[in-house]
Short mmCIF file of C-alpha atoms and ligand atoms in Angstrom, two decimals:
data_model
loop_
_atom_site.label_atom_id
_atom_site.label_comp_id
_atom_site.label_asym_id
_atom_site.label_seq_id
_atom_site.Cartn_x
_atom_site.Cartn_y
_atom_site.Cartn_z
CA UNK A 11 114.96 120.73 73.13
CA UNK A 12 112.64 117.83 71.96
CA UNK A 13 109.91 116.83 74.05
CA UNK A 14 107.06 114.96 73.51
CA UNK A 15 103.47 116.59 73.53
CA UNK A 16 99.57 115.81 73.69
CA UNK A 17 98.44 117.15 70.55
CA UNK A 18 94.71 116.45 71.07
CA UNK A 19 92.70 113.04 71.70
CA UNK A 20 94.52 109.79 71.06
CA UNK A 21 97.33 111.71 69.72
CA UNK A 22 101.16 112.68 70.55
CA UNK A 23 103.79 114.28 68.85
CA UNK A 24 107.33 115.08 69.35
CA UNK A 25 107.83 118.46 68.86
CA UNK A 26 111.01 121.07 69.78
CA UNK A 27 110.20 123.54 72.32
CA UNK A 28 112.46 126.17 74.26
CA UNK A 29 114.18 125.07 77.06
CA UNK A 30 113.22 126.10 80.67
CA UNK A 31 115.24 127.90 83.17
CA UNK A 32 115.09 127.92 86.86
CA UNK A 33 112.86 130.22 88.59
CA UNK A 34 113.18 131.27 92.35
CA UNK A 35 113.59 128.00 94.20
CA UNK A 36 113.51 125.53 91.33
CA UNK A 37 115.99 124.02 89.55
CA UNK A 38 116.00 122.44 86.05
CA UNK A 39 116.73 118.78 85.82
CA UNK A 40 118.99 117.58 82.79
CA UNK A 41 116.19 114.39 82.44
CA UNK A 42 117.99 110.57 82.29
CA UNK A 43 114.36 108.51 82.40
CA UNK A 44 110.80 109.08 82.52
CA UNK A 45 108.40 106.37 82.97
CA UNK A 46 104.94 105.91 80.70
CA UNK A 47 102.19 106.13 83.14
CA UNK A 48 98.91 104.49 82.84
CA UNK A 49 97.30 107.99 83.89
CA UNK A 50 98.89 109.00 80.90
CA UNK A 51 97.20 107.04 78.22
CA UNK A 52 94.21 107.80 80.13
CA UNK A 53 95.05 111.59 80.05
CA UNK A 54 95.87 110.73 76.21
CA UNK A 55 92.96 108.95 75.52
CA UNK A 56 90.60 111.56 77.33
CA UNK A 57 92.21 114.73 77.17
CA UNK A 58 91.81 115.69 80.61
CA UNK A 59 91.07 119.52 79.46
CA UNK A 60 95.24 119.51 78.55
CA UNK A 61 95.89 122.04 75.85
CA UNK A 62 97.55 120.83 72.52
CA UNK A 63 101.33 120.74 73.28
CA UNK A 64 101.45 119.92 76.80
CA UNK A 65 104.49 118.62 77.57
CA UNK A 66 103.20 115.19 79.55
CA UNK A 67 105.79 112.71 81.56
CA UNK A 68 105.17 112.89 85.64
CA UNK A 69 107.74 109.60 86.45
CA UNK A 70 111.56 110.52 85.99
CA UNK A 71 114.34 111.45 87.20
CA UNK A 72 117.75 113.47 85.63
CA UNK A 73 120.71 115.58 86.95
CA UNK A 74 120.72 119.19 88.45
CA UNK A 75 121.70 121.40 85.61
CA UNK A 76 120.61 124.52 86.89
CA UNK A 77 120.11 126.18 89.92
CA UNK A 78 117.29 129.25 90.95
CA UNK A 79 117.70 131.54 93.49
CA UNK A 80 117.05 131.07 96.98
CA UNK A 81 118.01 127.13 96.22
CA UNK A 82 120.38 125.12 98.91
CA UNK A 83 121.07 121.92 100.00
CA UNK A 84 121.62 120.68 96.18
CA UNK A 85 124.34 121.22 93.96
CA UNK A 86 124.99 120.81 90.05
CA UNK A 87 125.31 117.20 89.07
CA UNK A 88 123.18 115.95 91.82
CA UNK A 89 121.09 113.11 90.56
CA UNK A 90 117.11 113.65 92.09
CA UNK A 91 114.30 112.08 91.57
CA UNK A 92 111.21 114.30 91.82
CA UNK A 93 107.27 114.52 93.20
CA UNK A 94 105.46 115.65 90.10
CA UNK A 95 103.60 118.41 91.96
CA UNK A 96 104.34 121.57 93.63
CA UNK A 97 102.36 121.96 97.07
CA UNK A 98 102.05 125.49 98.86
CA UNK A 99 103.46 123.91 102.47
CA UNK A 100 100.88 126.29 104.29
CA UNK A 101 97.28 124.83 103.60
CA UNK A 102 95.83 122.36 106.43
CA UNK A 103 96.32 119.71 103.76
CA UNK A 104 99.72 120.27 103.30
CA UNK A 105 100.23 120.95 107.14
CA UNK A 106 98.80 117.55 108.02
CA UNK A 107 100.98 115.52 105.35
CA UNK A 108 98.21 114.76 102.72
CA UNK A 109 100.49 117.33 100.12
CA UNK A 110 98.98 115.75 97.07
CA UNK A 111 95.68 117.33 97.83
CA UNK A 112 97.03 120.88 98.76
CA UNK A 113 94.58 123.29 97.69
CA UNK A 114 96.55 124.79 95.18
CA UNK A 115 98.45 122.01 93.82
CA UNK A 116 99.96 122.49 90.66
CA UNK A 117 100.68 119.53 88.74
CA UNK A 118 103.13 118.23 86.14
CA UNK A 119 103.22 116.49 82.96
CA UNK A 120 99.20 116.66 83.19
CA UNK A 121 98.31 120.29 81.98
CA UNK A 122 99.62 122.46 84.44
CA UNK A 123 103.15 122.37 84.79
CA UNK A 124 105.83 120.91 81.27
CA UNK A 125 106.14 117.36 82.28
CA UNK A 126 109.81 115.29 82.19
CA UNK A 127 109.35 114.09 78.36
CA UNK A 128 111.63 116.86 78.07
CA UNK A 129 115.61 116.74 77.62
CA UNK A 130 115.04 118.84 80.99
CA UNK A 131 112.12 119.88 83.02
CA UNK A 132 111.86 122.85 85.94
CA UNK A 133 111.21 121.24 89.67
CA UNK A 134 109.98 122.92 92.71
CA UNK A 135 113.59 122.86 95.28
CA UNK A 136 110.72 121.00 97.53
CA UNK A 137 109.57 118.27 95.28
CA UNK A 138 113.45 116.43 95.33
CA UNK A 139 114.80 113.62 96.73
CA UNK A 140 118.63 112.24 96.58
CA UNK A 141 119.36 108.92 94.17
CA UNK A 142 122.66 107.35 96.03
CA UNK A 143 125.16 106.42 93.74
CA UNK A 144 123.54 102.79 93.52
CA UNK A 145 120.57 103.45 92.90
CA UNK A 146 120.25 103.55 88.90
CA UNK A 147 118.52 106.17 86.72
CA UNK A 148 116.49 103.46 85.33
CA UNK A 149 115.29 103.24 88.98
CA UNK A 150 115.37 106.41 89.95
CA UNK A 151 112.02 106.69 87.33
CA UNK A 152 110.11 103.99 88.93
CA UNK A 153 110.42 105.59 92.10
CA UNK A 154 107.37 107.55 91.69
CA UNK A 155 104.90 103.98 90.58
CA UNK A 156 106.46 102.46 93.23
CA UNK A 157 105.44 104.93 95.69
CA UNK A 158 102.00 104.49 94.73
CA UNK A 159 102.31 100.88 95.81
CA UNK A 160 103.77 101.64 98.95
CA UNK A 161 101.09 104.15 99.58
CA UNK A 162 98.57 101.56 98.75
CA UNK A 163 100.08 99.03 101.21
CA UNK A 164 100.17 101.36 104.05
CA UNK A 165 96.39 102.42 103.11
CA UNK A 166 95.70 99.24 104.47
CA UNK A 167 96.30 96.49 107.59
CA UNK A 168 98.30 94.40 105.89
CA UNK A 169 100.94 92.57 107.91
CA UNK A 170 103.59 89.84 107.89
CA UNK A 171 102.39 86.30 107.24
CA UNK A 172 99.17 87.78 105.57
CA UNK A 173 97.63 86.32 102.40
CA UNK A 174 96.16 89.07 100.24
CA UNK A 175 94.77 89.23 96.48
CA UNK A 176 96.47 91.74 94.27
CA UNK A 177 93.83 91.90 90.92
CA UNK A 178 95.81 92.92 88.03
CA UNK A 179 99.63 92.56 87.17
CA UNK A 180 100.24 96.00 85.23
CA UNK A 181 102.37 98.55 86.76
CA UNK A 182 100.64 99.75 89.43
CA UNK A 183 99.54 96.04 90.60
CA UNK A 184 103.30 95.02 90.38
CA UNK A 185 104.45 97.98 92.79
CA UNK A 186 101.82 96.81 95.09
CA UNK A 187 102.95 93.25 94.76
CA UNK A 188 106.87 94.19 95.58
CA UNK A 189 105.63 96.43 98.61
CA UNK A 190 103.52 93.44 99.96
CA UNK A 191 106.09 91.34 99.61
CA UNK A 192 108.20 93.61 101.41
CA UNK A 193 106.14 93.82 104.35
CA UNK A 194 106.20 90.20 104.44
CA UNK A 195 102.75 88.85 103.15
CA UNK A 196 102.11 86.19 100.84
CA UNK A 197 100.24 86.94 97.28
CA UNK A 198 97.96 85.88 95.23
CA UNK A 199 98.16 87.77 92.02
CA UNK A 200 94.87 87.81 89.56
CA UNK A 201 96.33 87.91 85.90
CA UNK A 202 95.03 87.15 82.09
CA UNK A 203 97.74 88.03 80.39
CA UNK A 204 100.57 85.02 80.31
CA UNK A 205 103.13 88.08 79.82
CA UNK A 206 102.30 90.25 82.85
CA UNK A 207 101.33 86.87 84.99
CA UNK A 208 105.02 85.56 84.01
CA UNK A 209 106.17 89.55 85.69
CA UNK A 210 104.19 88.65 88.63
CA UNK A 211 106.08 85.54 89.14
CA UNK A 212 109.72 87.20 88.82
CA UNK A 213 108.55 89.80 90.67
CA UNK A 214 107.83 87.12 93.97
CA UNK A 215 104.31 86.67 93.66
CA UNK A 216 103.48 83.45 96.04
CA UNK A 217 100.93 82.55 93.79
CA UNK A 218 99.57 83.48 90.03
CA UNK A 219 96.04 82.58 89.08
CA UNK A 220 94.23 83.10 85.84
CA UNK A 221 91.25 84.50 86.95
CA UNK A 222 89.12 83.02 84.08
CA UNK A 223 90.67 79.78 85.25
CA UNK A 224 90.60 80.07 88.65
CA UNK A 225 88.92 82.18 91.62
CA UNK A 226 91.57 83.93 93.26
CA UNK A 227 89.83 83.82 96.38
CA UNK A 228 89.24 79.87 96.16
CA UNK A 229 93.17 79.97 96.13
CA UNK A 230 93.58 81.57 99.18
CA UNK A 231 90.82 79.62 101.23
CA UNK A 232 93.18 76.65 100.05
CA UNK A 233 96.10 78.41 101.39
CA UNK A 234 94.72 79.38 104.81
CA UNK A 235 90.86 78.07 104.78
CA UNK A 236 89.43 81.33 104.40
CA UNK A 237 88.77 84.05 102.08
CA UNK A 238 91.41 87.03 101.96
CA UNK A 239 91.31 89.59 104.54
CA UNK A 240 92.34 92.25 101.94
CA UNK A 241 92.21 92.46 98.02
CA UNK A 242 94.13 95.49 95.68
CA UNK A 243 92.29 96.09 92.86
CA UNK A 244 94.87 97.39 90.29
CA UNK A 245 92.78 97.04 87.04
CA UNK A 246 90.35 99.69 87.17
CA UNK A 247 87.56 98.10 84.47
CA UNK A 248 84.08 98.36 85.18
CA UNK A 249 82.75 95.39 87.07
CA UNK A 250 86.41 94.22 88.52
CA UNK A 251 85.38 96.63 92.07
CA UNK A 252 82.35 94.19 92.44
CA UNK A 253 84.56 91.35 92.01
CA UNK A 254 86.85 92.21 95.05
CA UNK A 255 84.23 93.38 96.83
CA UNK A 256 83.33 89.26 96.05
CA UNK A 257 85.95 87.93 96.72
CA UNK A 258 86.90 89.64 100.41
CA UNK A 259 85.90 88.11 103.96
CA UNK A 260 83.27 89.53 106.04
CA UNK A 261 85.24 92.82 107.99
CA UNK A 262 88.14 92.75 105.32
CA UNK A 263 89.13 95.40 103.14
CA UNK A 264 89.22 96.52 99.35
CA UNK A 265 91.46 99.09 98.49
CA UNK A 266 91.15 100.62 94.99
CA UNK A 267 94.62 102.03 93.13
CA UNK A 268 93.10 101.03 89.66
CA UNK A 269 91.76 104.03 87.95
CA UNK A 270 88.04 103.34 86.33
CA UNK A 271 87.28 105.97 84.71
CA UNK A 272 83.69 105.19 83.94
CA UNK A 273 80.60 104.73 86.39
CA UNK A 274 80.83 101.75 87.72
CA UNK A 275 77.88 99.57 89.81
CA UNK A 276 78.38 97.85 93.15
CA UNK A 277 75.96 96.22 95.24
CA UNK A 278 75.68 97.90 98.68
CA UNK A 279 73.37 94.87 100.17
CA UNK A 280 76.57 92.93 99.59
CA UNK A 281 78.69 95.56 101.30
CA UNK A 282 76.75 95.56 103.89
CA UNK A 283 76.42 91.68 104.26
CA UNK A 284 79.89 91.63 104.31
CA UNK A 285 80.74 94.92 106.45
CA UNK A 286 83.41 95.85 104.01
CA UNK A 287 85.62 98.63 104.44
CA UNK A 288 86.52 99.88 101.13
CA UNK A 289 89.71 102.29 100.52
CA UNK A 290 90.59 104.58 97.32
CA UNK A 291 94.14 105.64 97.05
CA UNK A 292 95.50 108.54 95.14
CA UNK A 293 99.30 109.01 94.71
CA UNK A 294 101.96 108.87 97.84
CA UNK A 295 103.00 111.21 100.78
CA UNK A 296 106.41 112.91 100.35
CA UNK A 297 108.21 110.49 102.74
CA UNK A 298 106.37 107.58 100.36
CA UNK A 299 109.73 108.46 98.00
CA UNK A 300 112.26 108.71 100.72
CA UNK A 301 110.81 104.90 101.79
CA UNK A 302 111.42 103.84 98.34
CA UNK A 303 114.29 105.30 97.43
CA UNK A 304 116.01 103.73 101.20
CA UNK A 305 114.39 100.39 100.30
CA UNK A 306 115.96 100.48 96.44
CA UNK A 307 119.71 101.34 97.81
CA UNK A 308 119.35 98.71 100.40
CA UNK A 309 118.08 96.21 97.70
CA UNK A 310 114.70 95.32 99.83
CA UNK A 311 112.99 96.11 96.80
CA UNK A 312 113.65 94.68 92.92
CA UNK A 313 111.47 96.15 90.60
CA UNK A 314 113.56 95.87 87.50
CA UNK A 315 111.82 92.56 85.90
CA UNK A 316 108.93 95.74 85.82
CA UNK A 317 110.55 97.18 82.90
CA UNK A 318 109.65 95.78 79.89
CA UNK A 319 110.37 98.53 77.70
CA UNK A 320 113.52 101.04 77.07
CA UNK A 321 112.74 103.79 74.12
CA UNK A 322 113.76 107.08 72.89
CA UNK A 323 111.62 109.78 72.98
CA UNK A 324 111.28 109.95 69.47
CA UNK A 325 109.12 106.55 69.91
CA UNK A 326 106.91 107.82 72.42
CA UNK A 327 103.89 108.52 70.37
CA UNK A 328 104.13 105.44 68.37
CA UNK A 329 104.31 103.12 72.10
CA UNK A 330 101.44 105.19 73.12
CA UNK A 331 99.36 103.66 70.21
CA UNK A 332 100.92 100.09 71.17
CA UNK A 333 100.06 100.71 74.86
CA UNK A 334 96.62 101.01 73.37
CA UNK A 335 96.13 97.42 73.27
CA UNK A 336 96.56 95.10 76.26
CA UNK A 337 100.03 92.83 76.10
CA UNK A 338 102.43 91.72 77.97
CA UNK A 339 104.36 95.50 78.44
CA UNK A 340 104.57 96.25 82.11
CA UNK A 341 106.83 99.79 82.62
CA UNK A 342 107.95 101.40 79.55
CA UNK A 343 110.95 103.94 80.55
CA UNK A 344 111.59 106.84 78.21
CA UNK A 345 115.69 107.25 78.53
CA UNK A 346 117.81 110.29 77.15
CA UNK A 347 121.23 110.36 76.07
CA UNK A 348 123.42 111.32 79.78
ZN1 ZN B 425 101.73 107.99 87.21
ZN1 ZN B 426 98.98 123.21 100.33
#
């Protein structure tokens, strides 16, 4: 089958490998669409310790085409899409519902486990979850992202009527967008790039400021007379922590979904000052995809102006180089033939 691969730093291939078949309670998923994740142009750019050929790709969905032993409730044909881990169900971590930091949990498409840029990919029986008939394949691949805007949103005390900052308009800044909206507060979206501010709109962003323009937070005291009780930063560049850390009011909160992968500074005295409560978020909780998946049948959510991007996977490695440079690209899906 042809899959694409991590060959070593800043470079992808797309390479055949065998095909996998289902071990004791797995199945293998004939893939439809696999979205291009930010972690993996970081994984890309970094390495992350993968070895050459790992088959990356965490965000998809695909059809049951095979079925392991020991595997009910799912039959052949079922359309799933799929947590990209597999988590032991008997750790305290697991126990208690924080799954994505079971103590042995293997991971896919970074490394550990072949990842969904695959014609078909092996699943853990416990990592699925259902696609109704209207909810589209496209879709079914931004259910993961989207979870990790929903998880993001219930990380913190937003509410209805609310007016919070969401820095950053890429993918994971969009989800967090649609899931605030959902819960009914009003945003102010920080964006530079026309492209991605023009997503923000579509997407039902109350308002979009260029943040070399205009302070975000100046556009919220207009809006309500004081600074916002809660700011998403979704960017994850060194310096843009401090800035929501800025821009907050005294007792509010930051939480953090953009990645930084450097050290970054922040000034505690202003912290302090300010009694800031300040959240990182990593992934979702299981029932973060049965929440999106309910909310994408019953049309609460709309995340297809998200998807800038459809491609083979023979074009992965060249959009990887493309994603290189900022643009206007928000989601880029990966789709094979079904
Ligand atoms: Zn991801
Ligand atoms: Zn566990």
């Amino acid at each position: 089958m042809k899959v694409a691969v991590y060959k070593r730093p800043n470079e992808m291939a797309v390479i055949d490998a065998p095909q996998p078949h289902a071990q004791a309670g797995e199945v293998v998923l004939k893939v439809h669409a696999c979205g291009i994740c930010g972690s993996d142009l970081h994984a890309v750019q970094y390495g992350f310790g993968m070895p050459p050929d790992t088959i990356m790709g965490h965000e998809f969905c695909g059809e049951i085409h095979e079925i392991g032993a020991g595997v009910s409730g799912f039959k052949l044909g079922d359309r799933v899409s799929a947590l990209p881990f597999n988590s032991c169900g008997e750790c305290d971590r697991c126990k208690s519902g924080m799954e994505i930091h079971c103590q042995k949990l293997q991971g896919l498409g970074l490394g550990q486990l072949p990842g969904a840029y695959a014609e078909y990919v092996a699943c853990g029986v416990k990592s699925l979850f259902k696609l109704p008939d209207n909810v589209s394949s496209r879709d079914g691949a931004m259910v993961e992202p989207l979870s990790v805007g929903l998880h993001a949103v219930k990380r913190s005390a937003i509410g209805a009527g609310d007016v919070v900052v969401v820095m950053g308009a890429g993918p994971i800044g969009l989800a967090t967008l649609t899931w605030a909206k959902g819960k009914g507060a009003k945003v102010v979206v920080s964006e530079i790039a026309a492209g991605r501010a023009e997503l923000a709109r579509k997407l039902g962003a109350d308002f979009v400021v260029n943040p070399k323009e205009t302070d975000p937070a100046a556009q919220v005291r207009e809006m309500i007379g004081e600074s916002p009780a809660t700011v998403f930063e979704c960017i994850g560049v060194k310096g843009t922590l401090e800035n929501a850390i800025e821009m907050v009011r005294p007792r509010g909160q930051v939480v953090v979904v953009g990645v930084c992968m450097e050290p970054d500074q922040i000034t505690p005295l202003r912290c302090i000052f300010k009694e800031v409560s300040v959240n990182f978020v990593l992934g979702y909780d299981p029932p973060d995809f049965d929440e999106t998946i309910k909310a994408l049948a019953s049309g609460r959510i709309k995340p297809q102006p998200m998807v800038t991007d459809v491609i083979g996977v023979d074009q992965v490695p060249e959009m990887f180089e493309a994603l290189r440079k900022p643009g206007g690209r928000a989601k880029v899906i990966v789709e094979f033939p079904h």
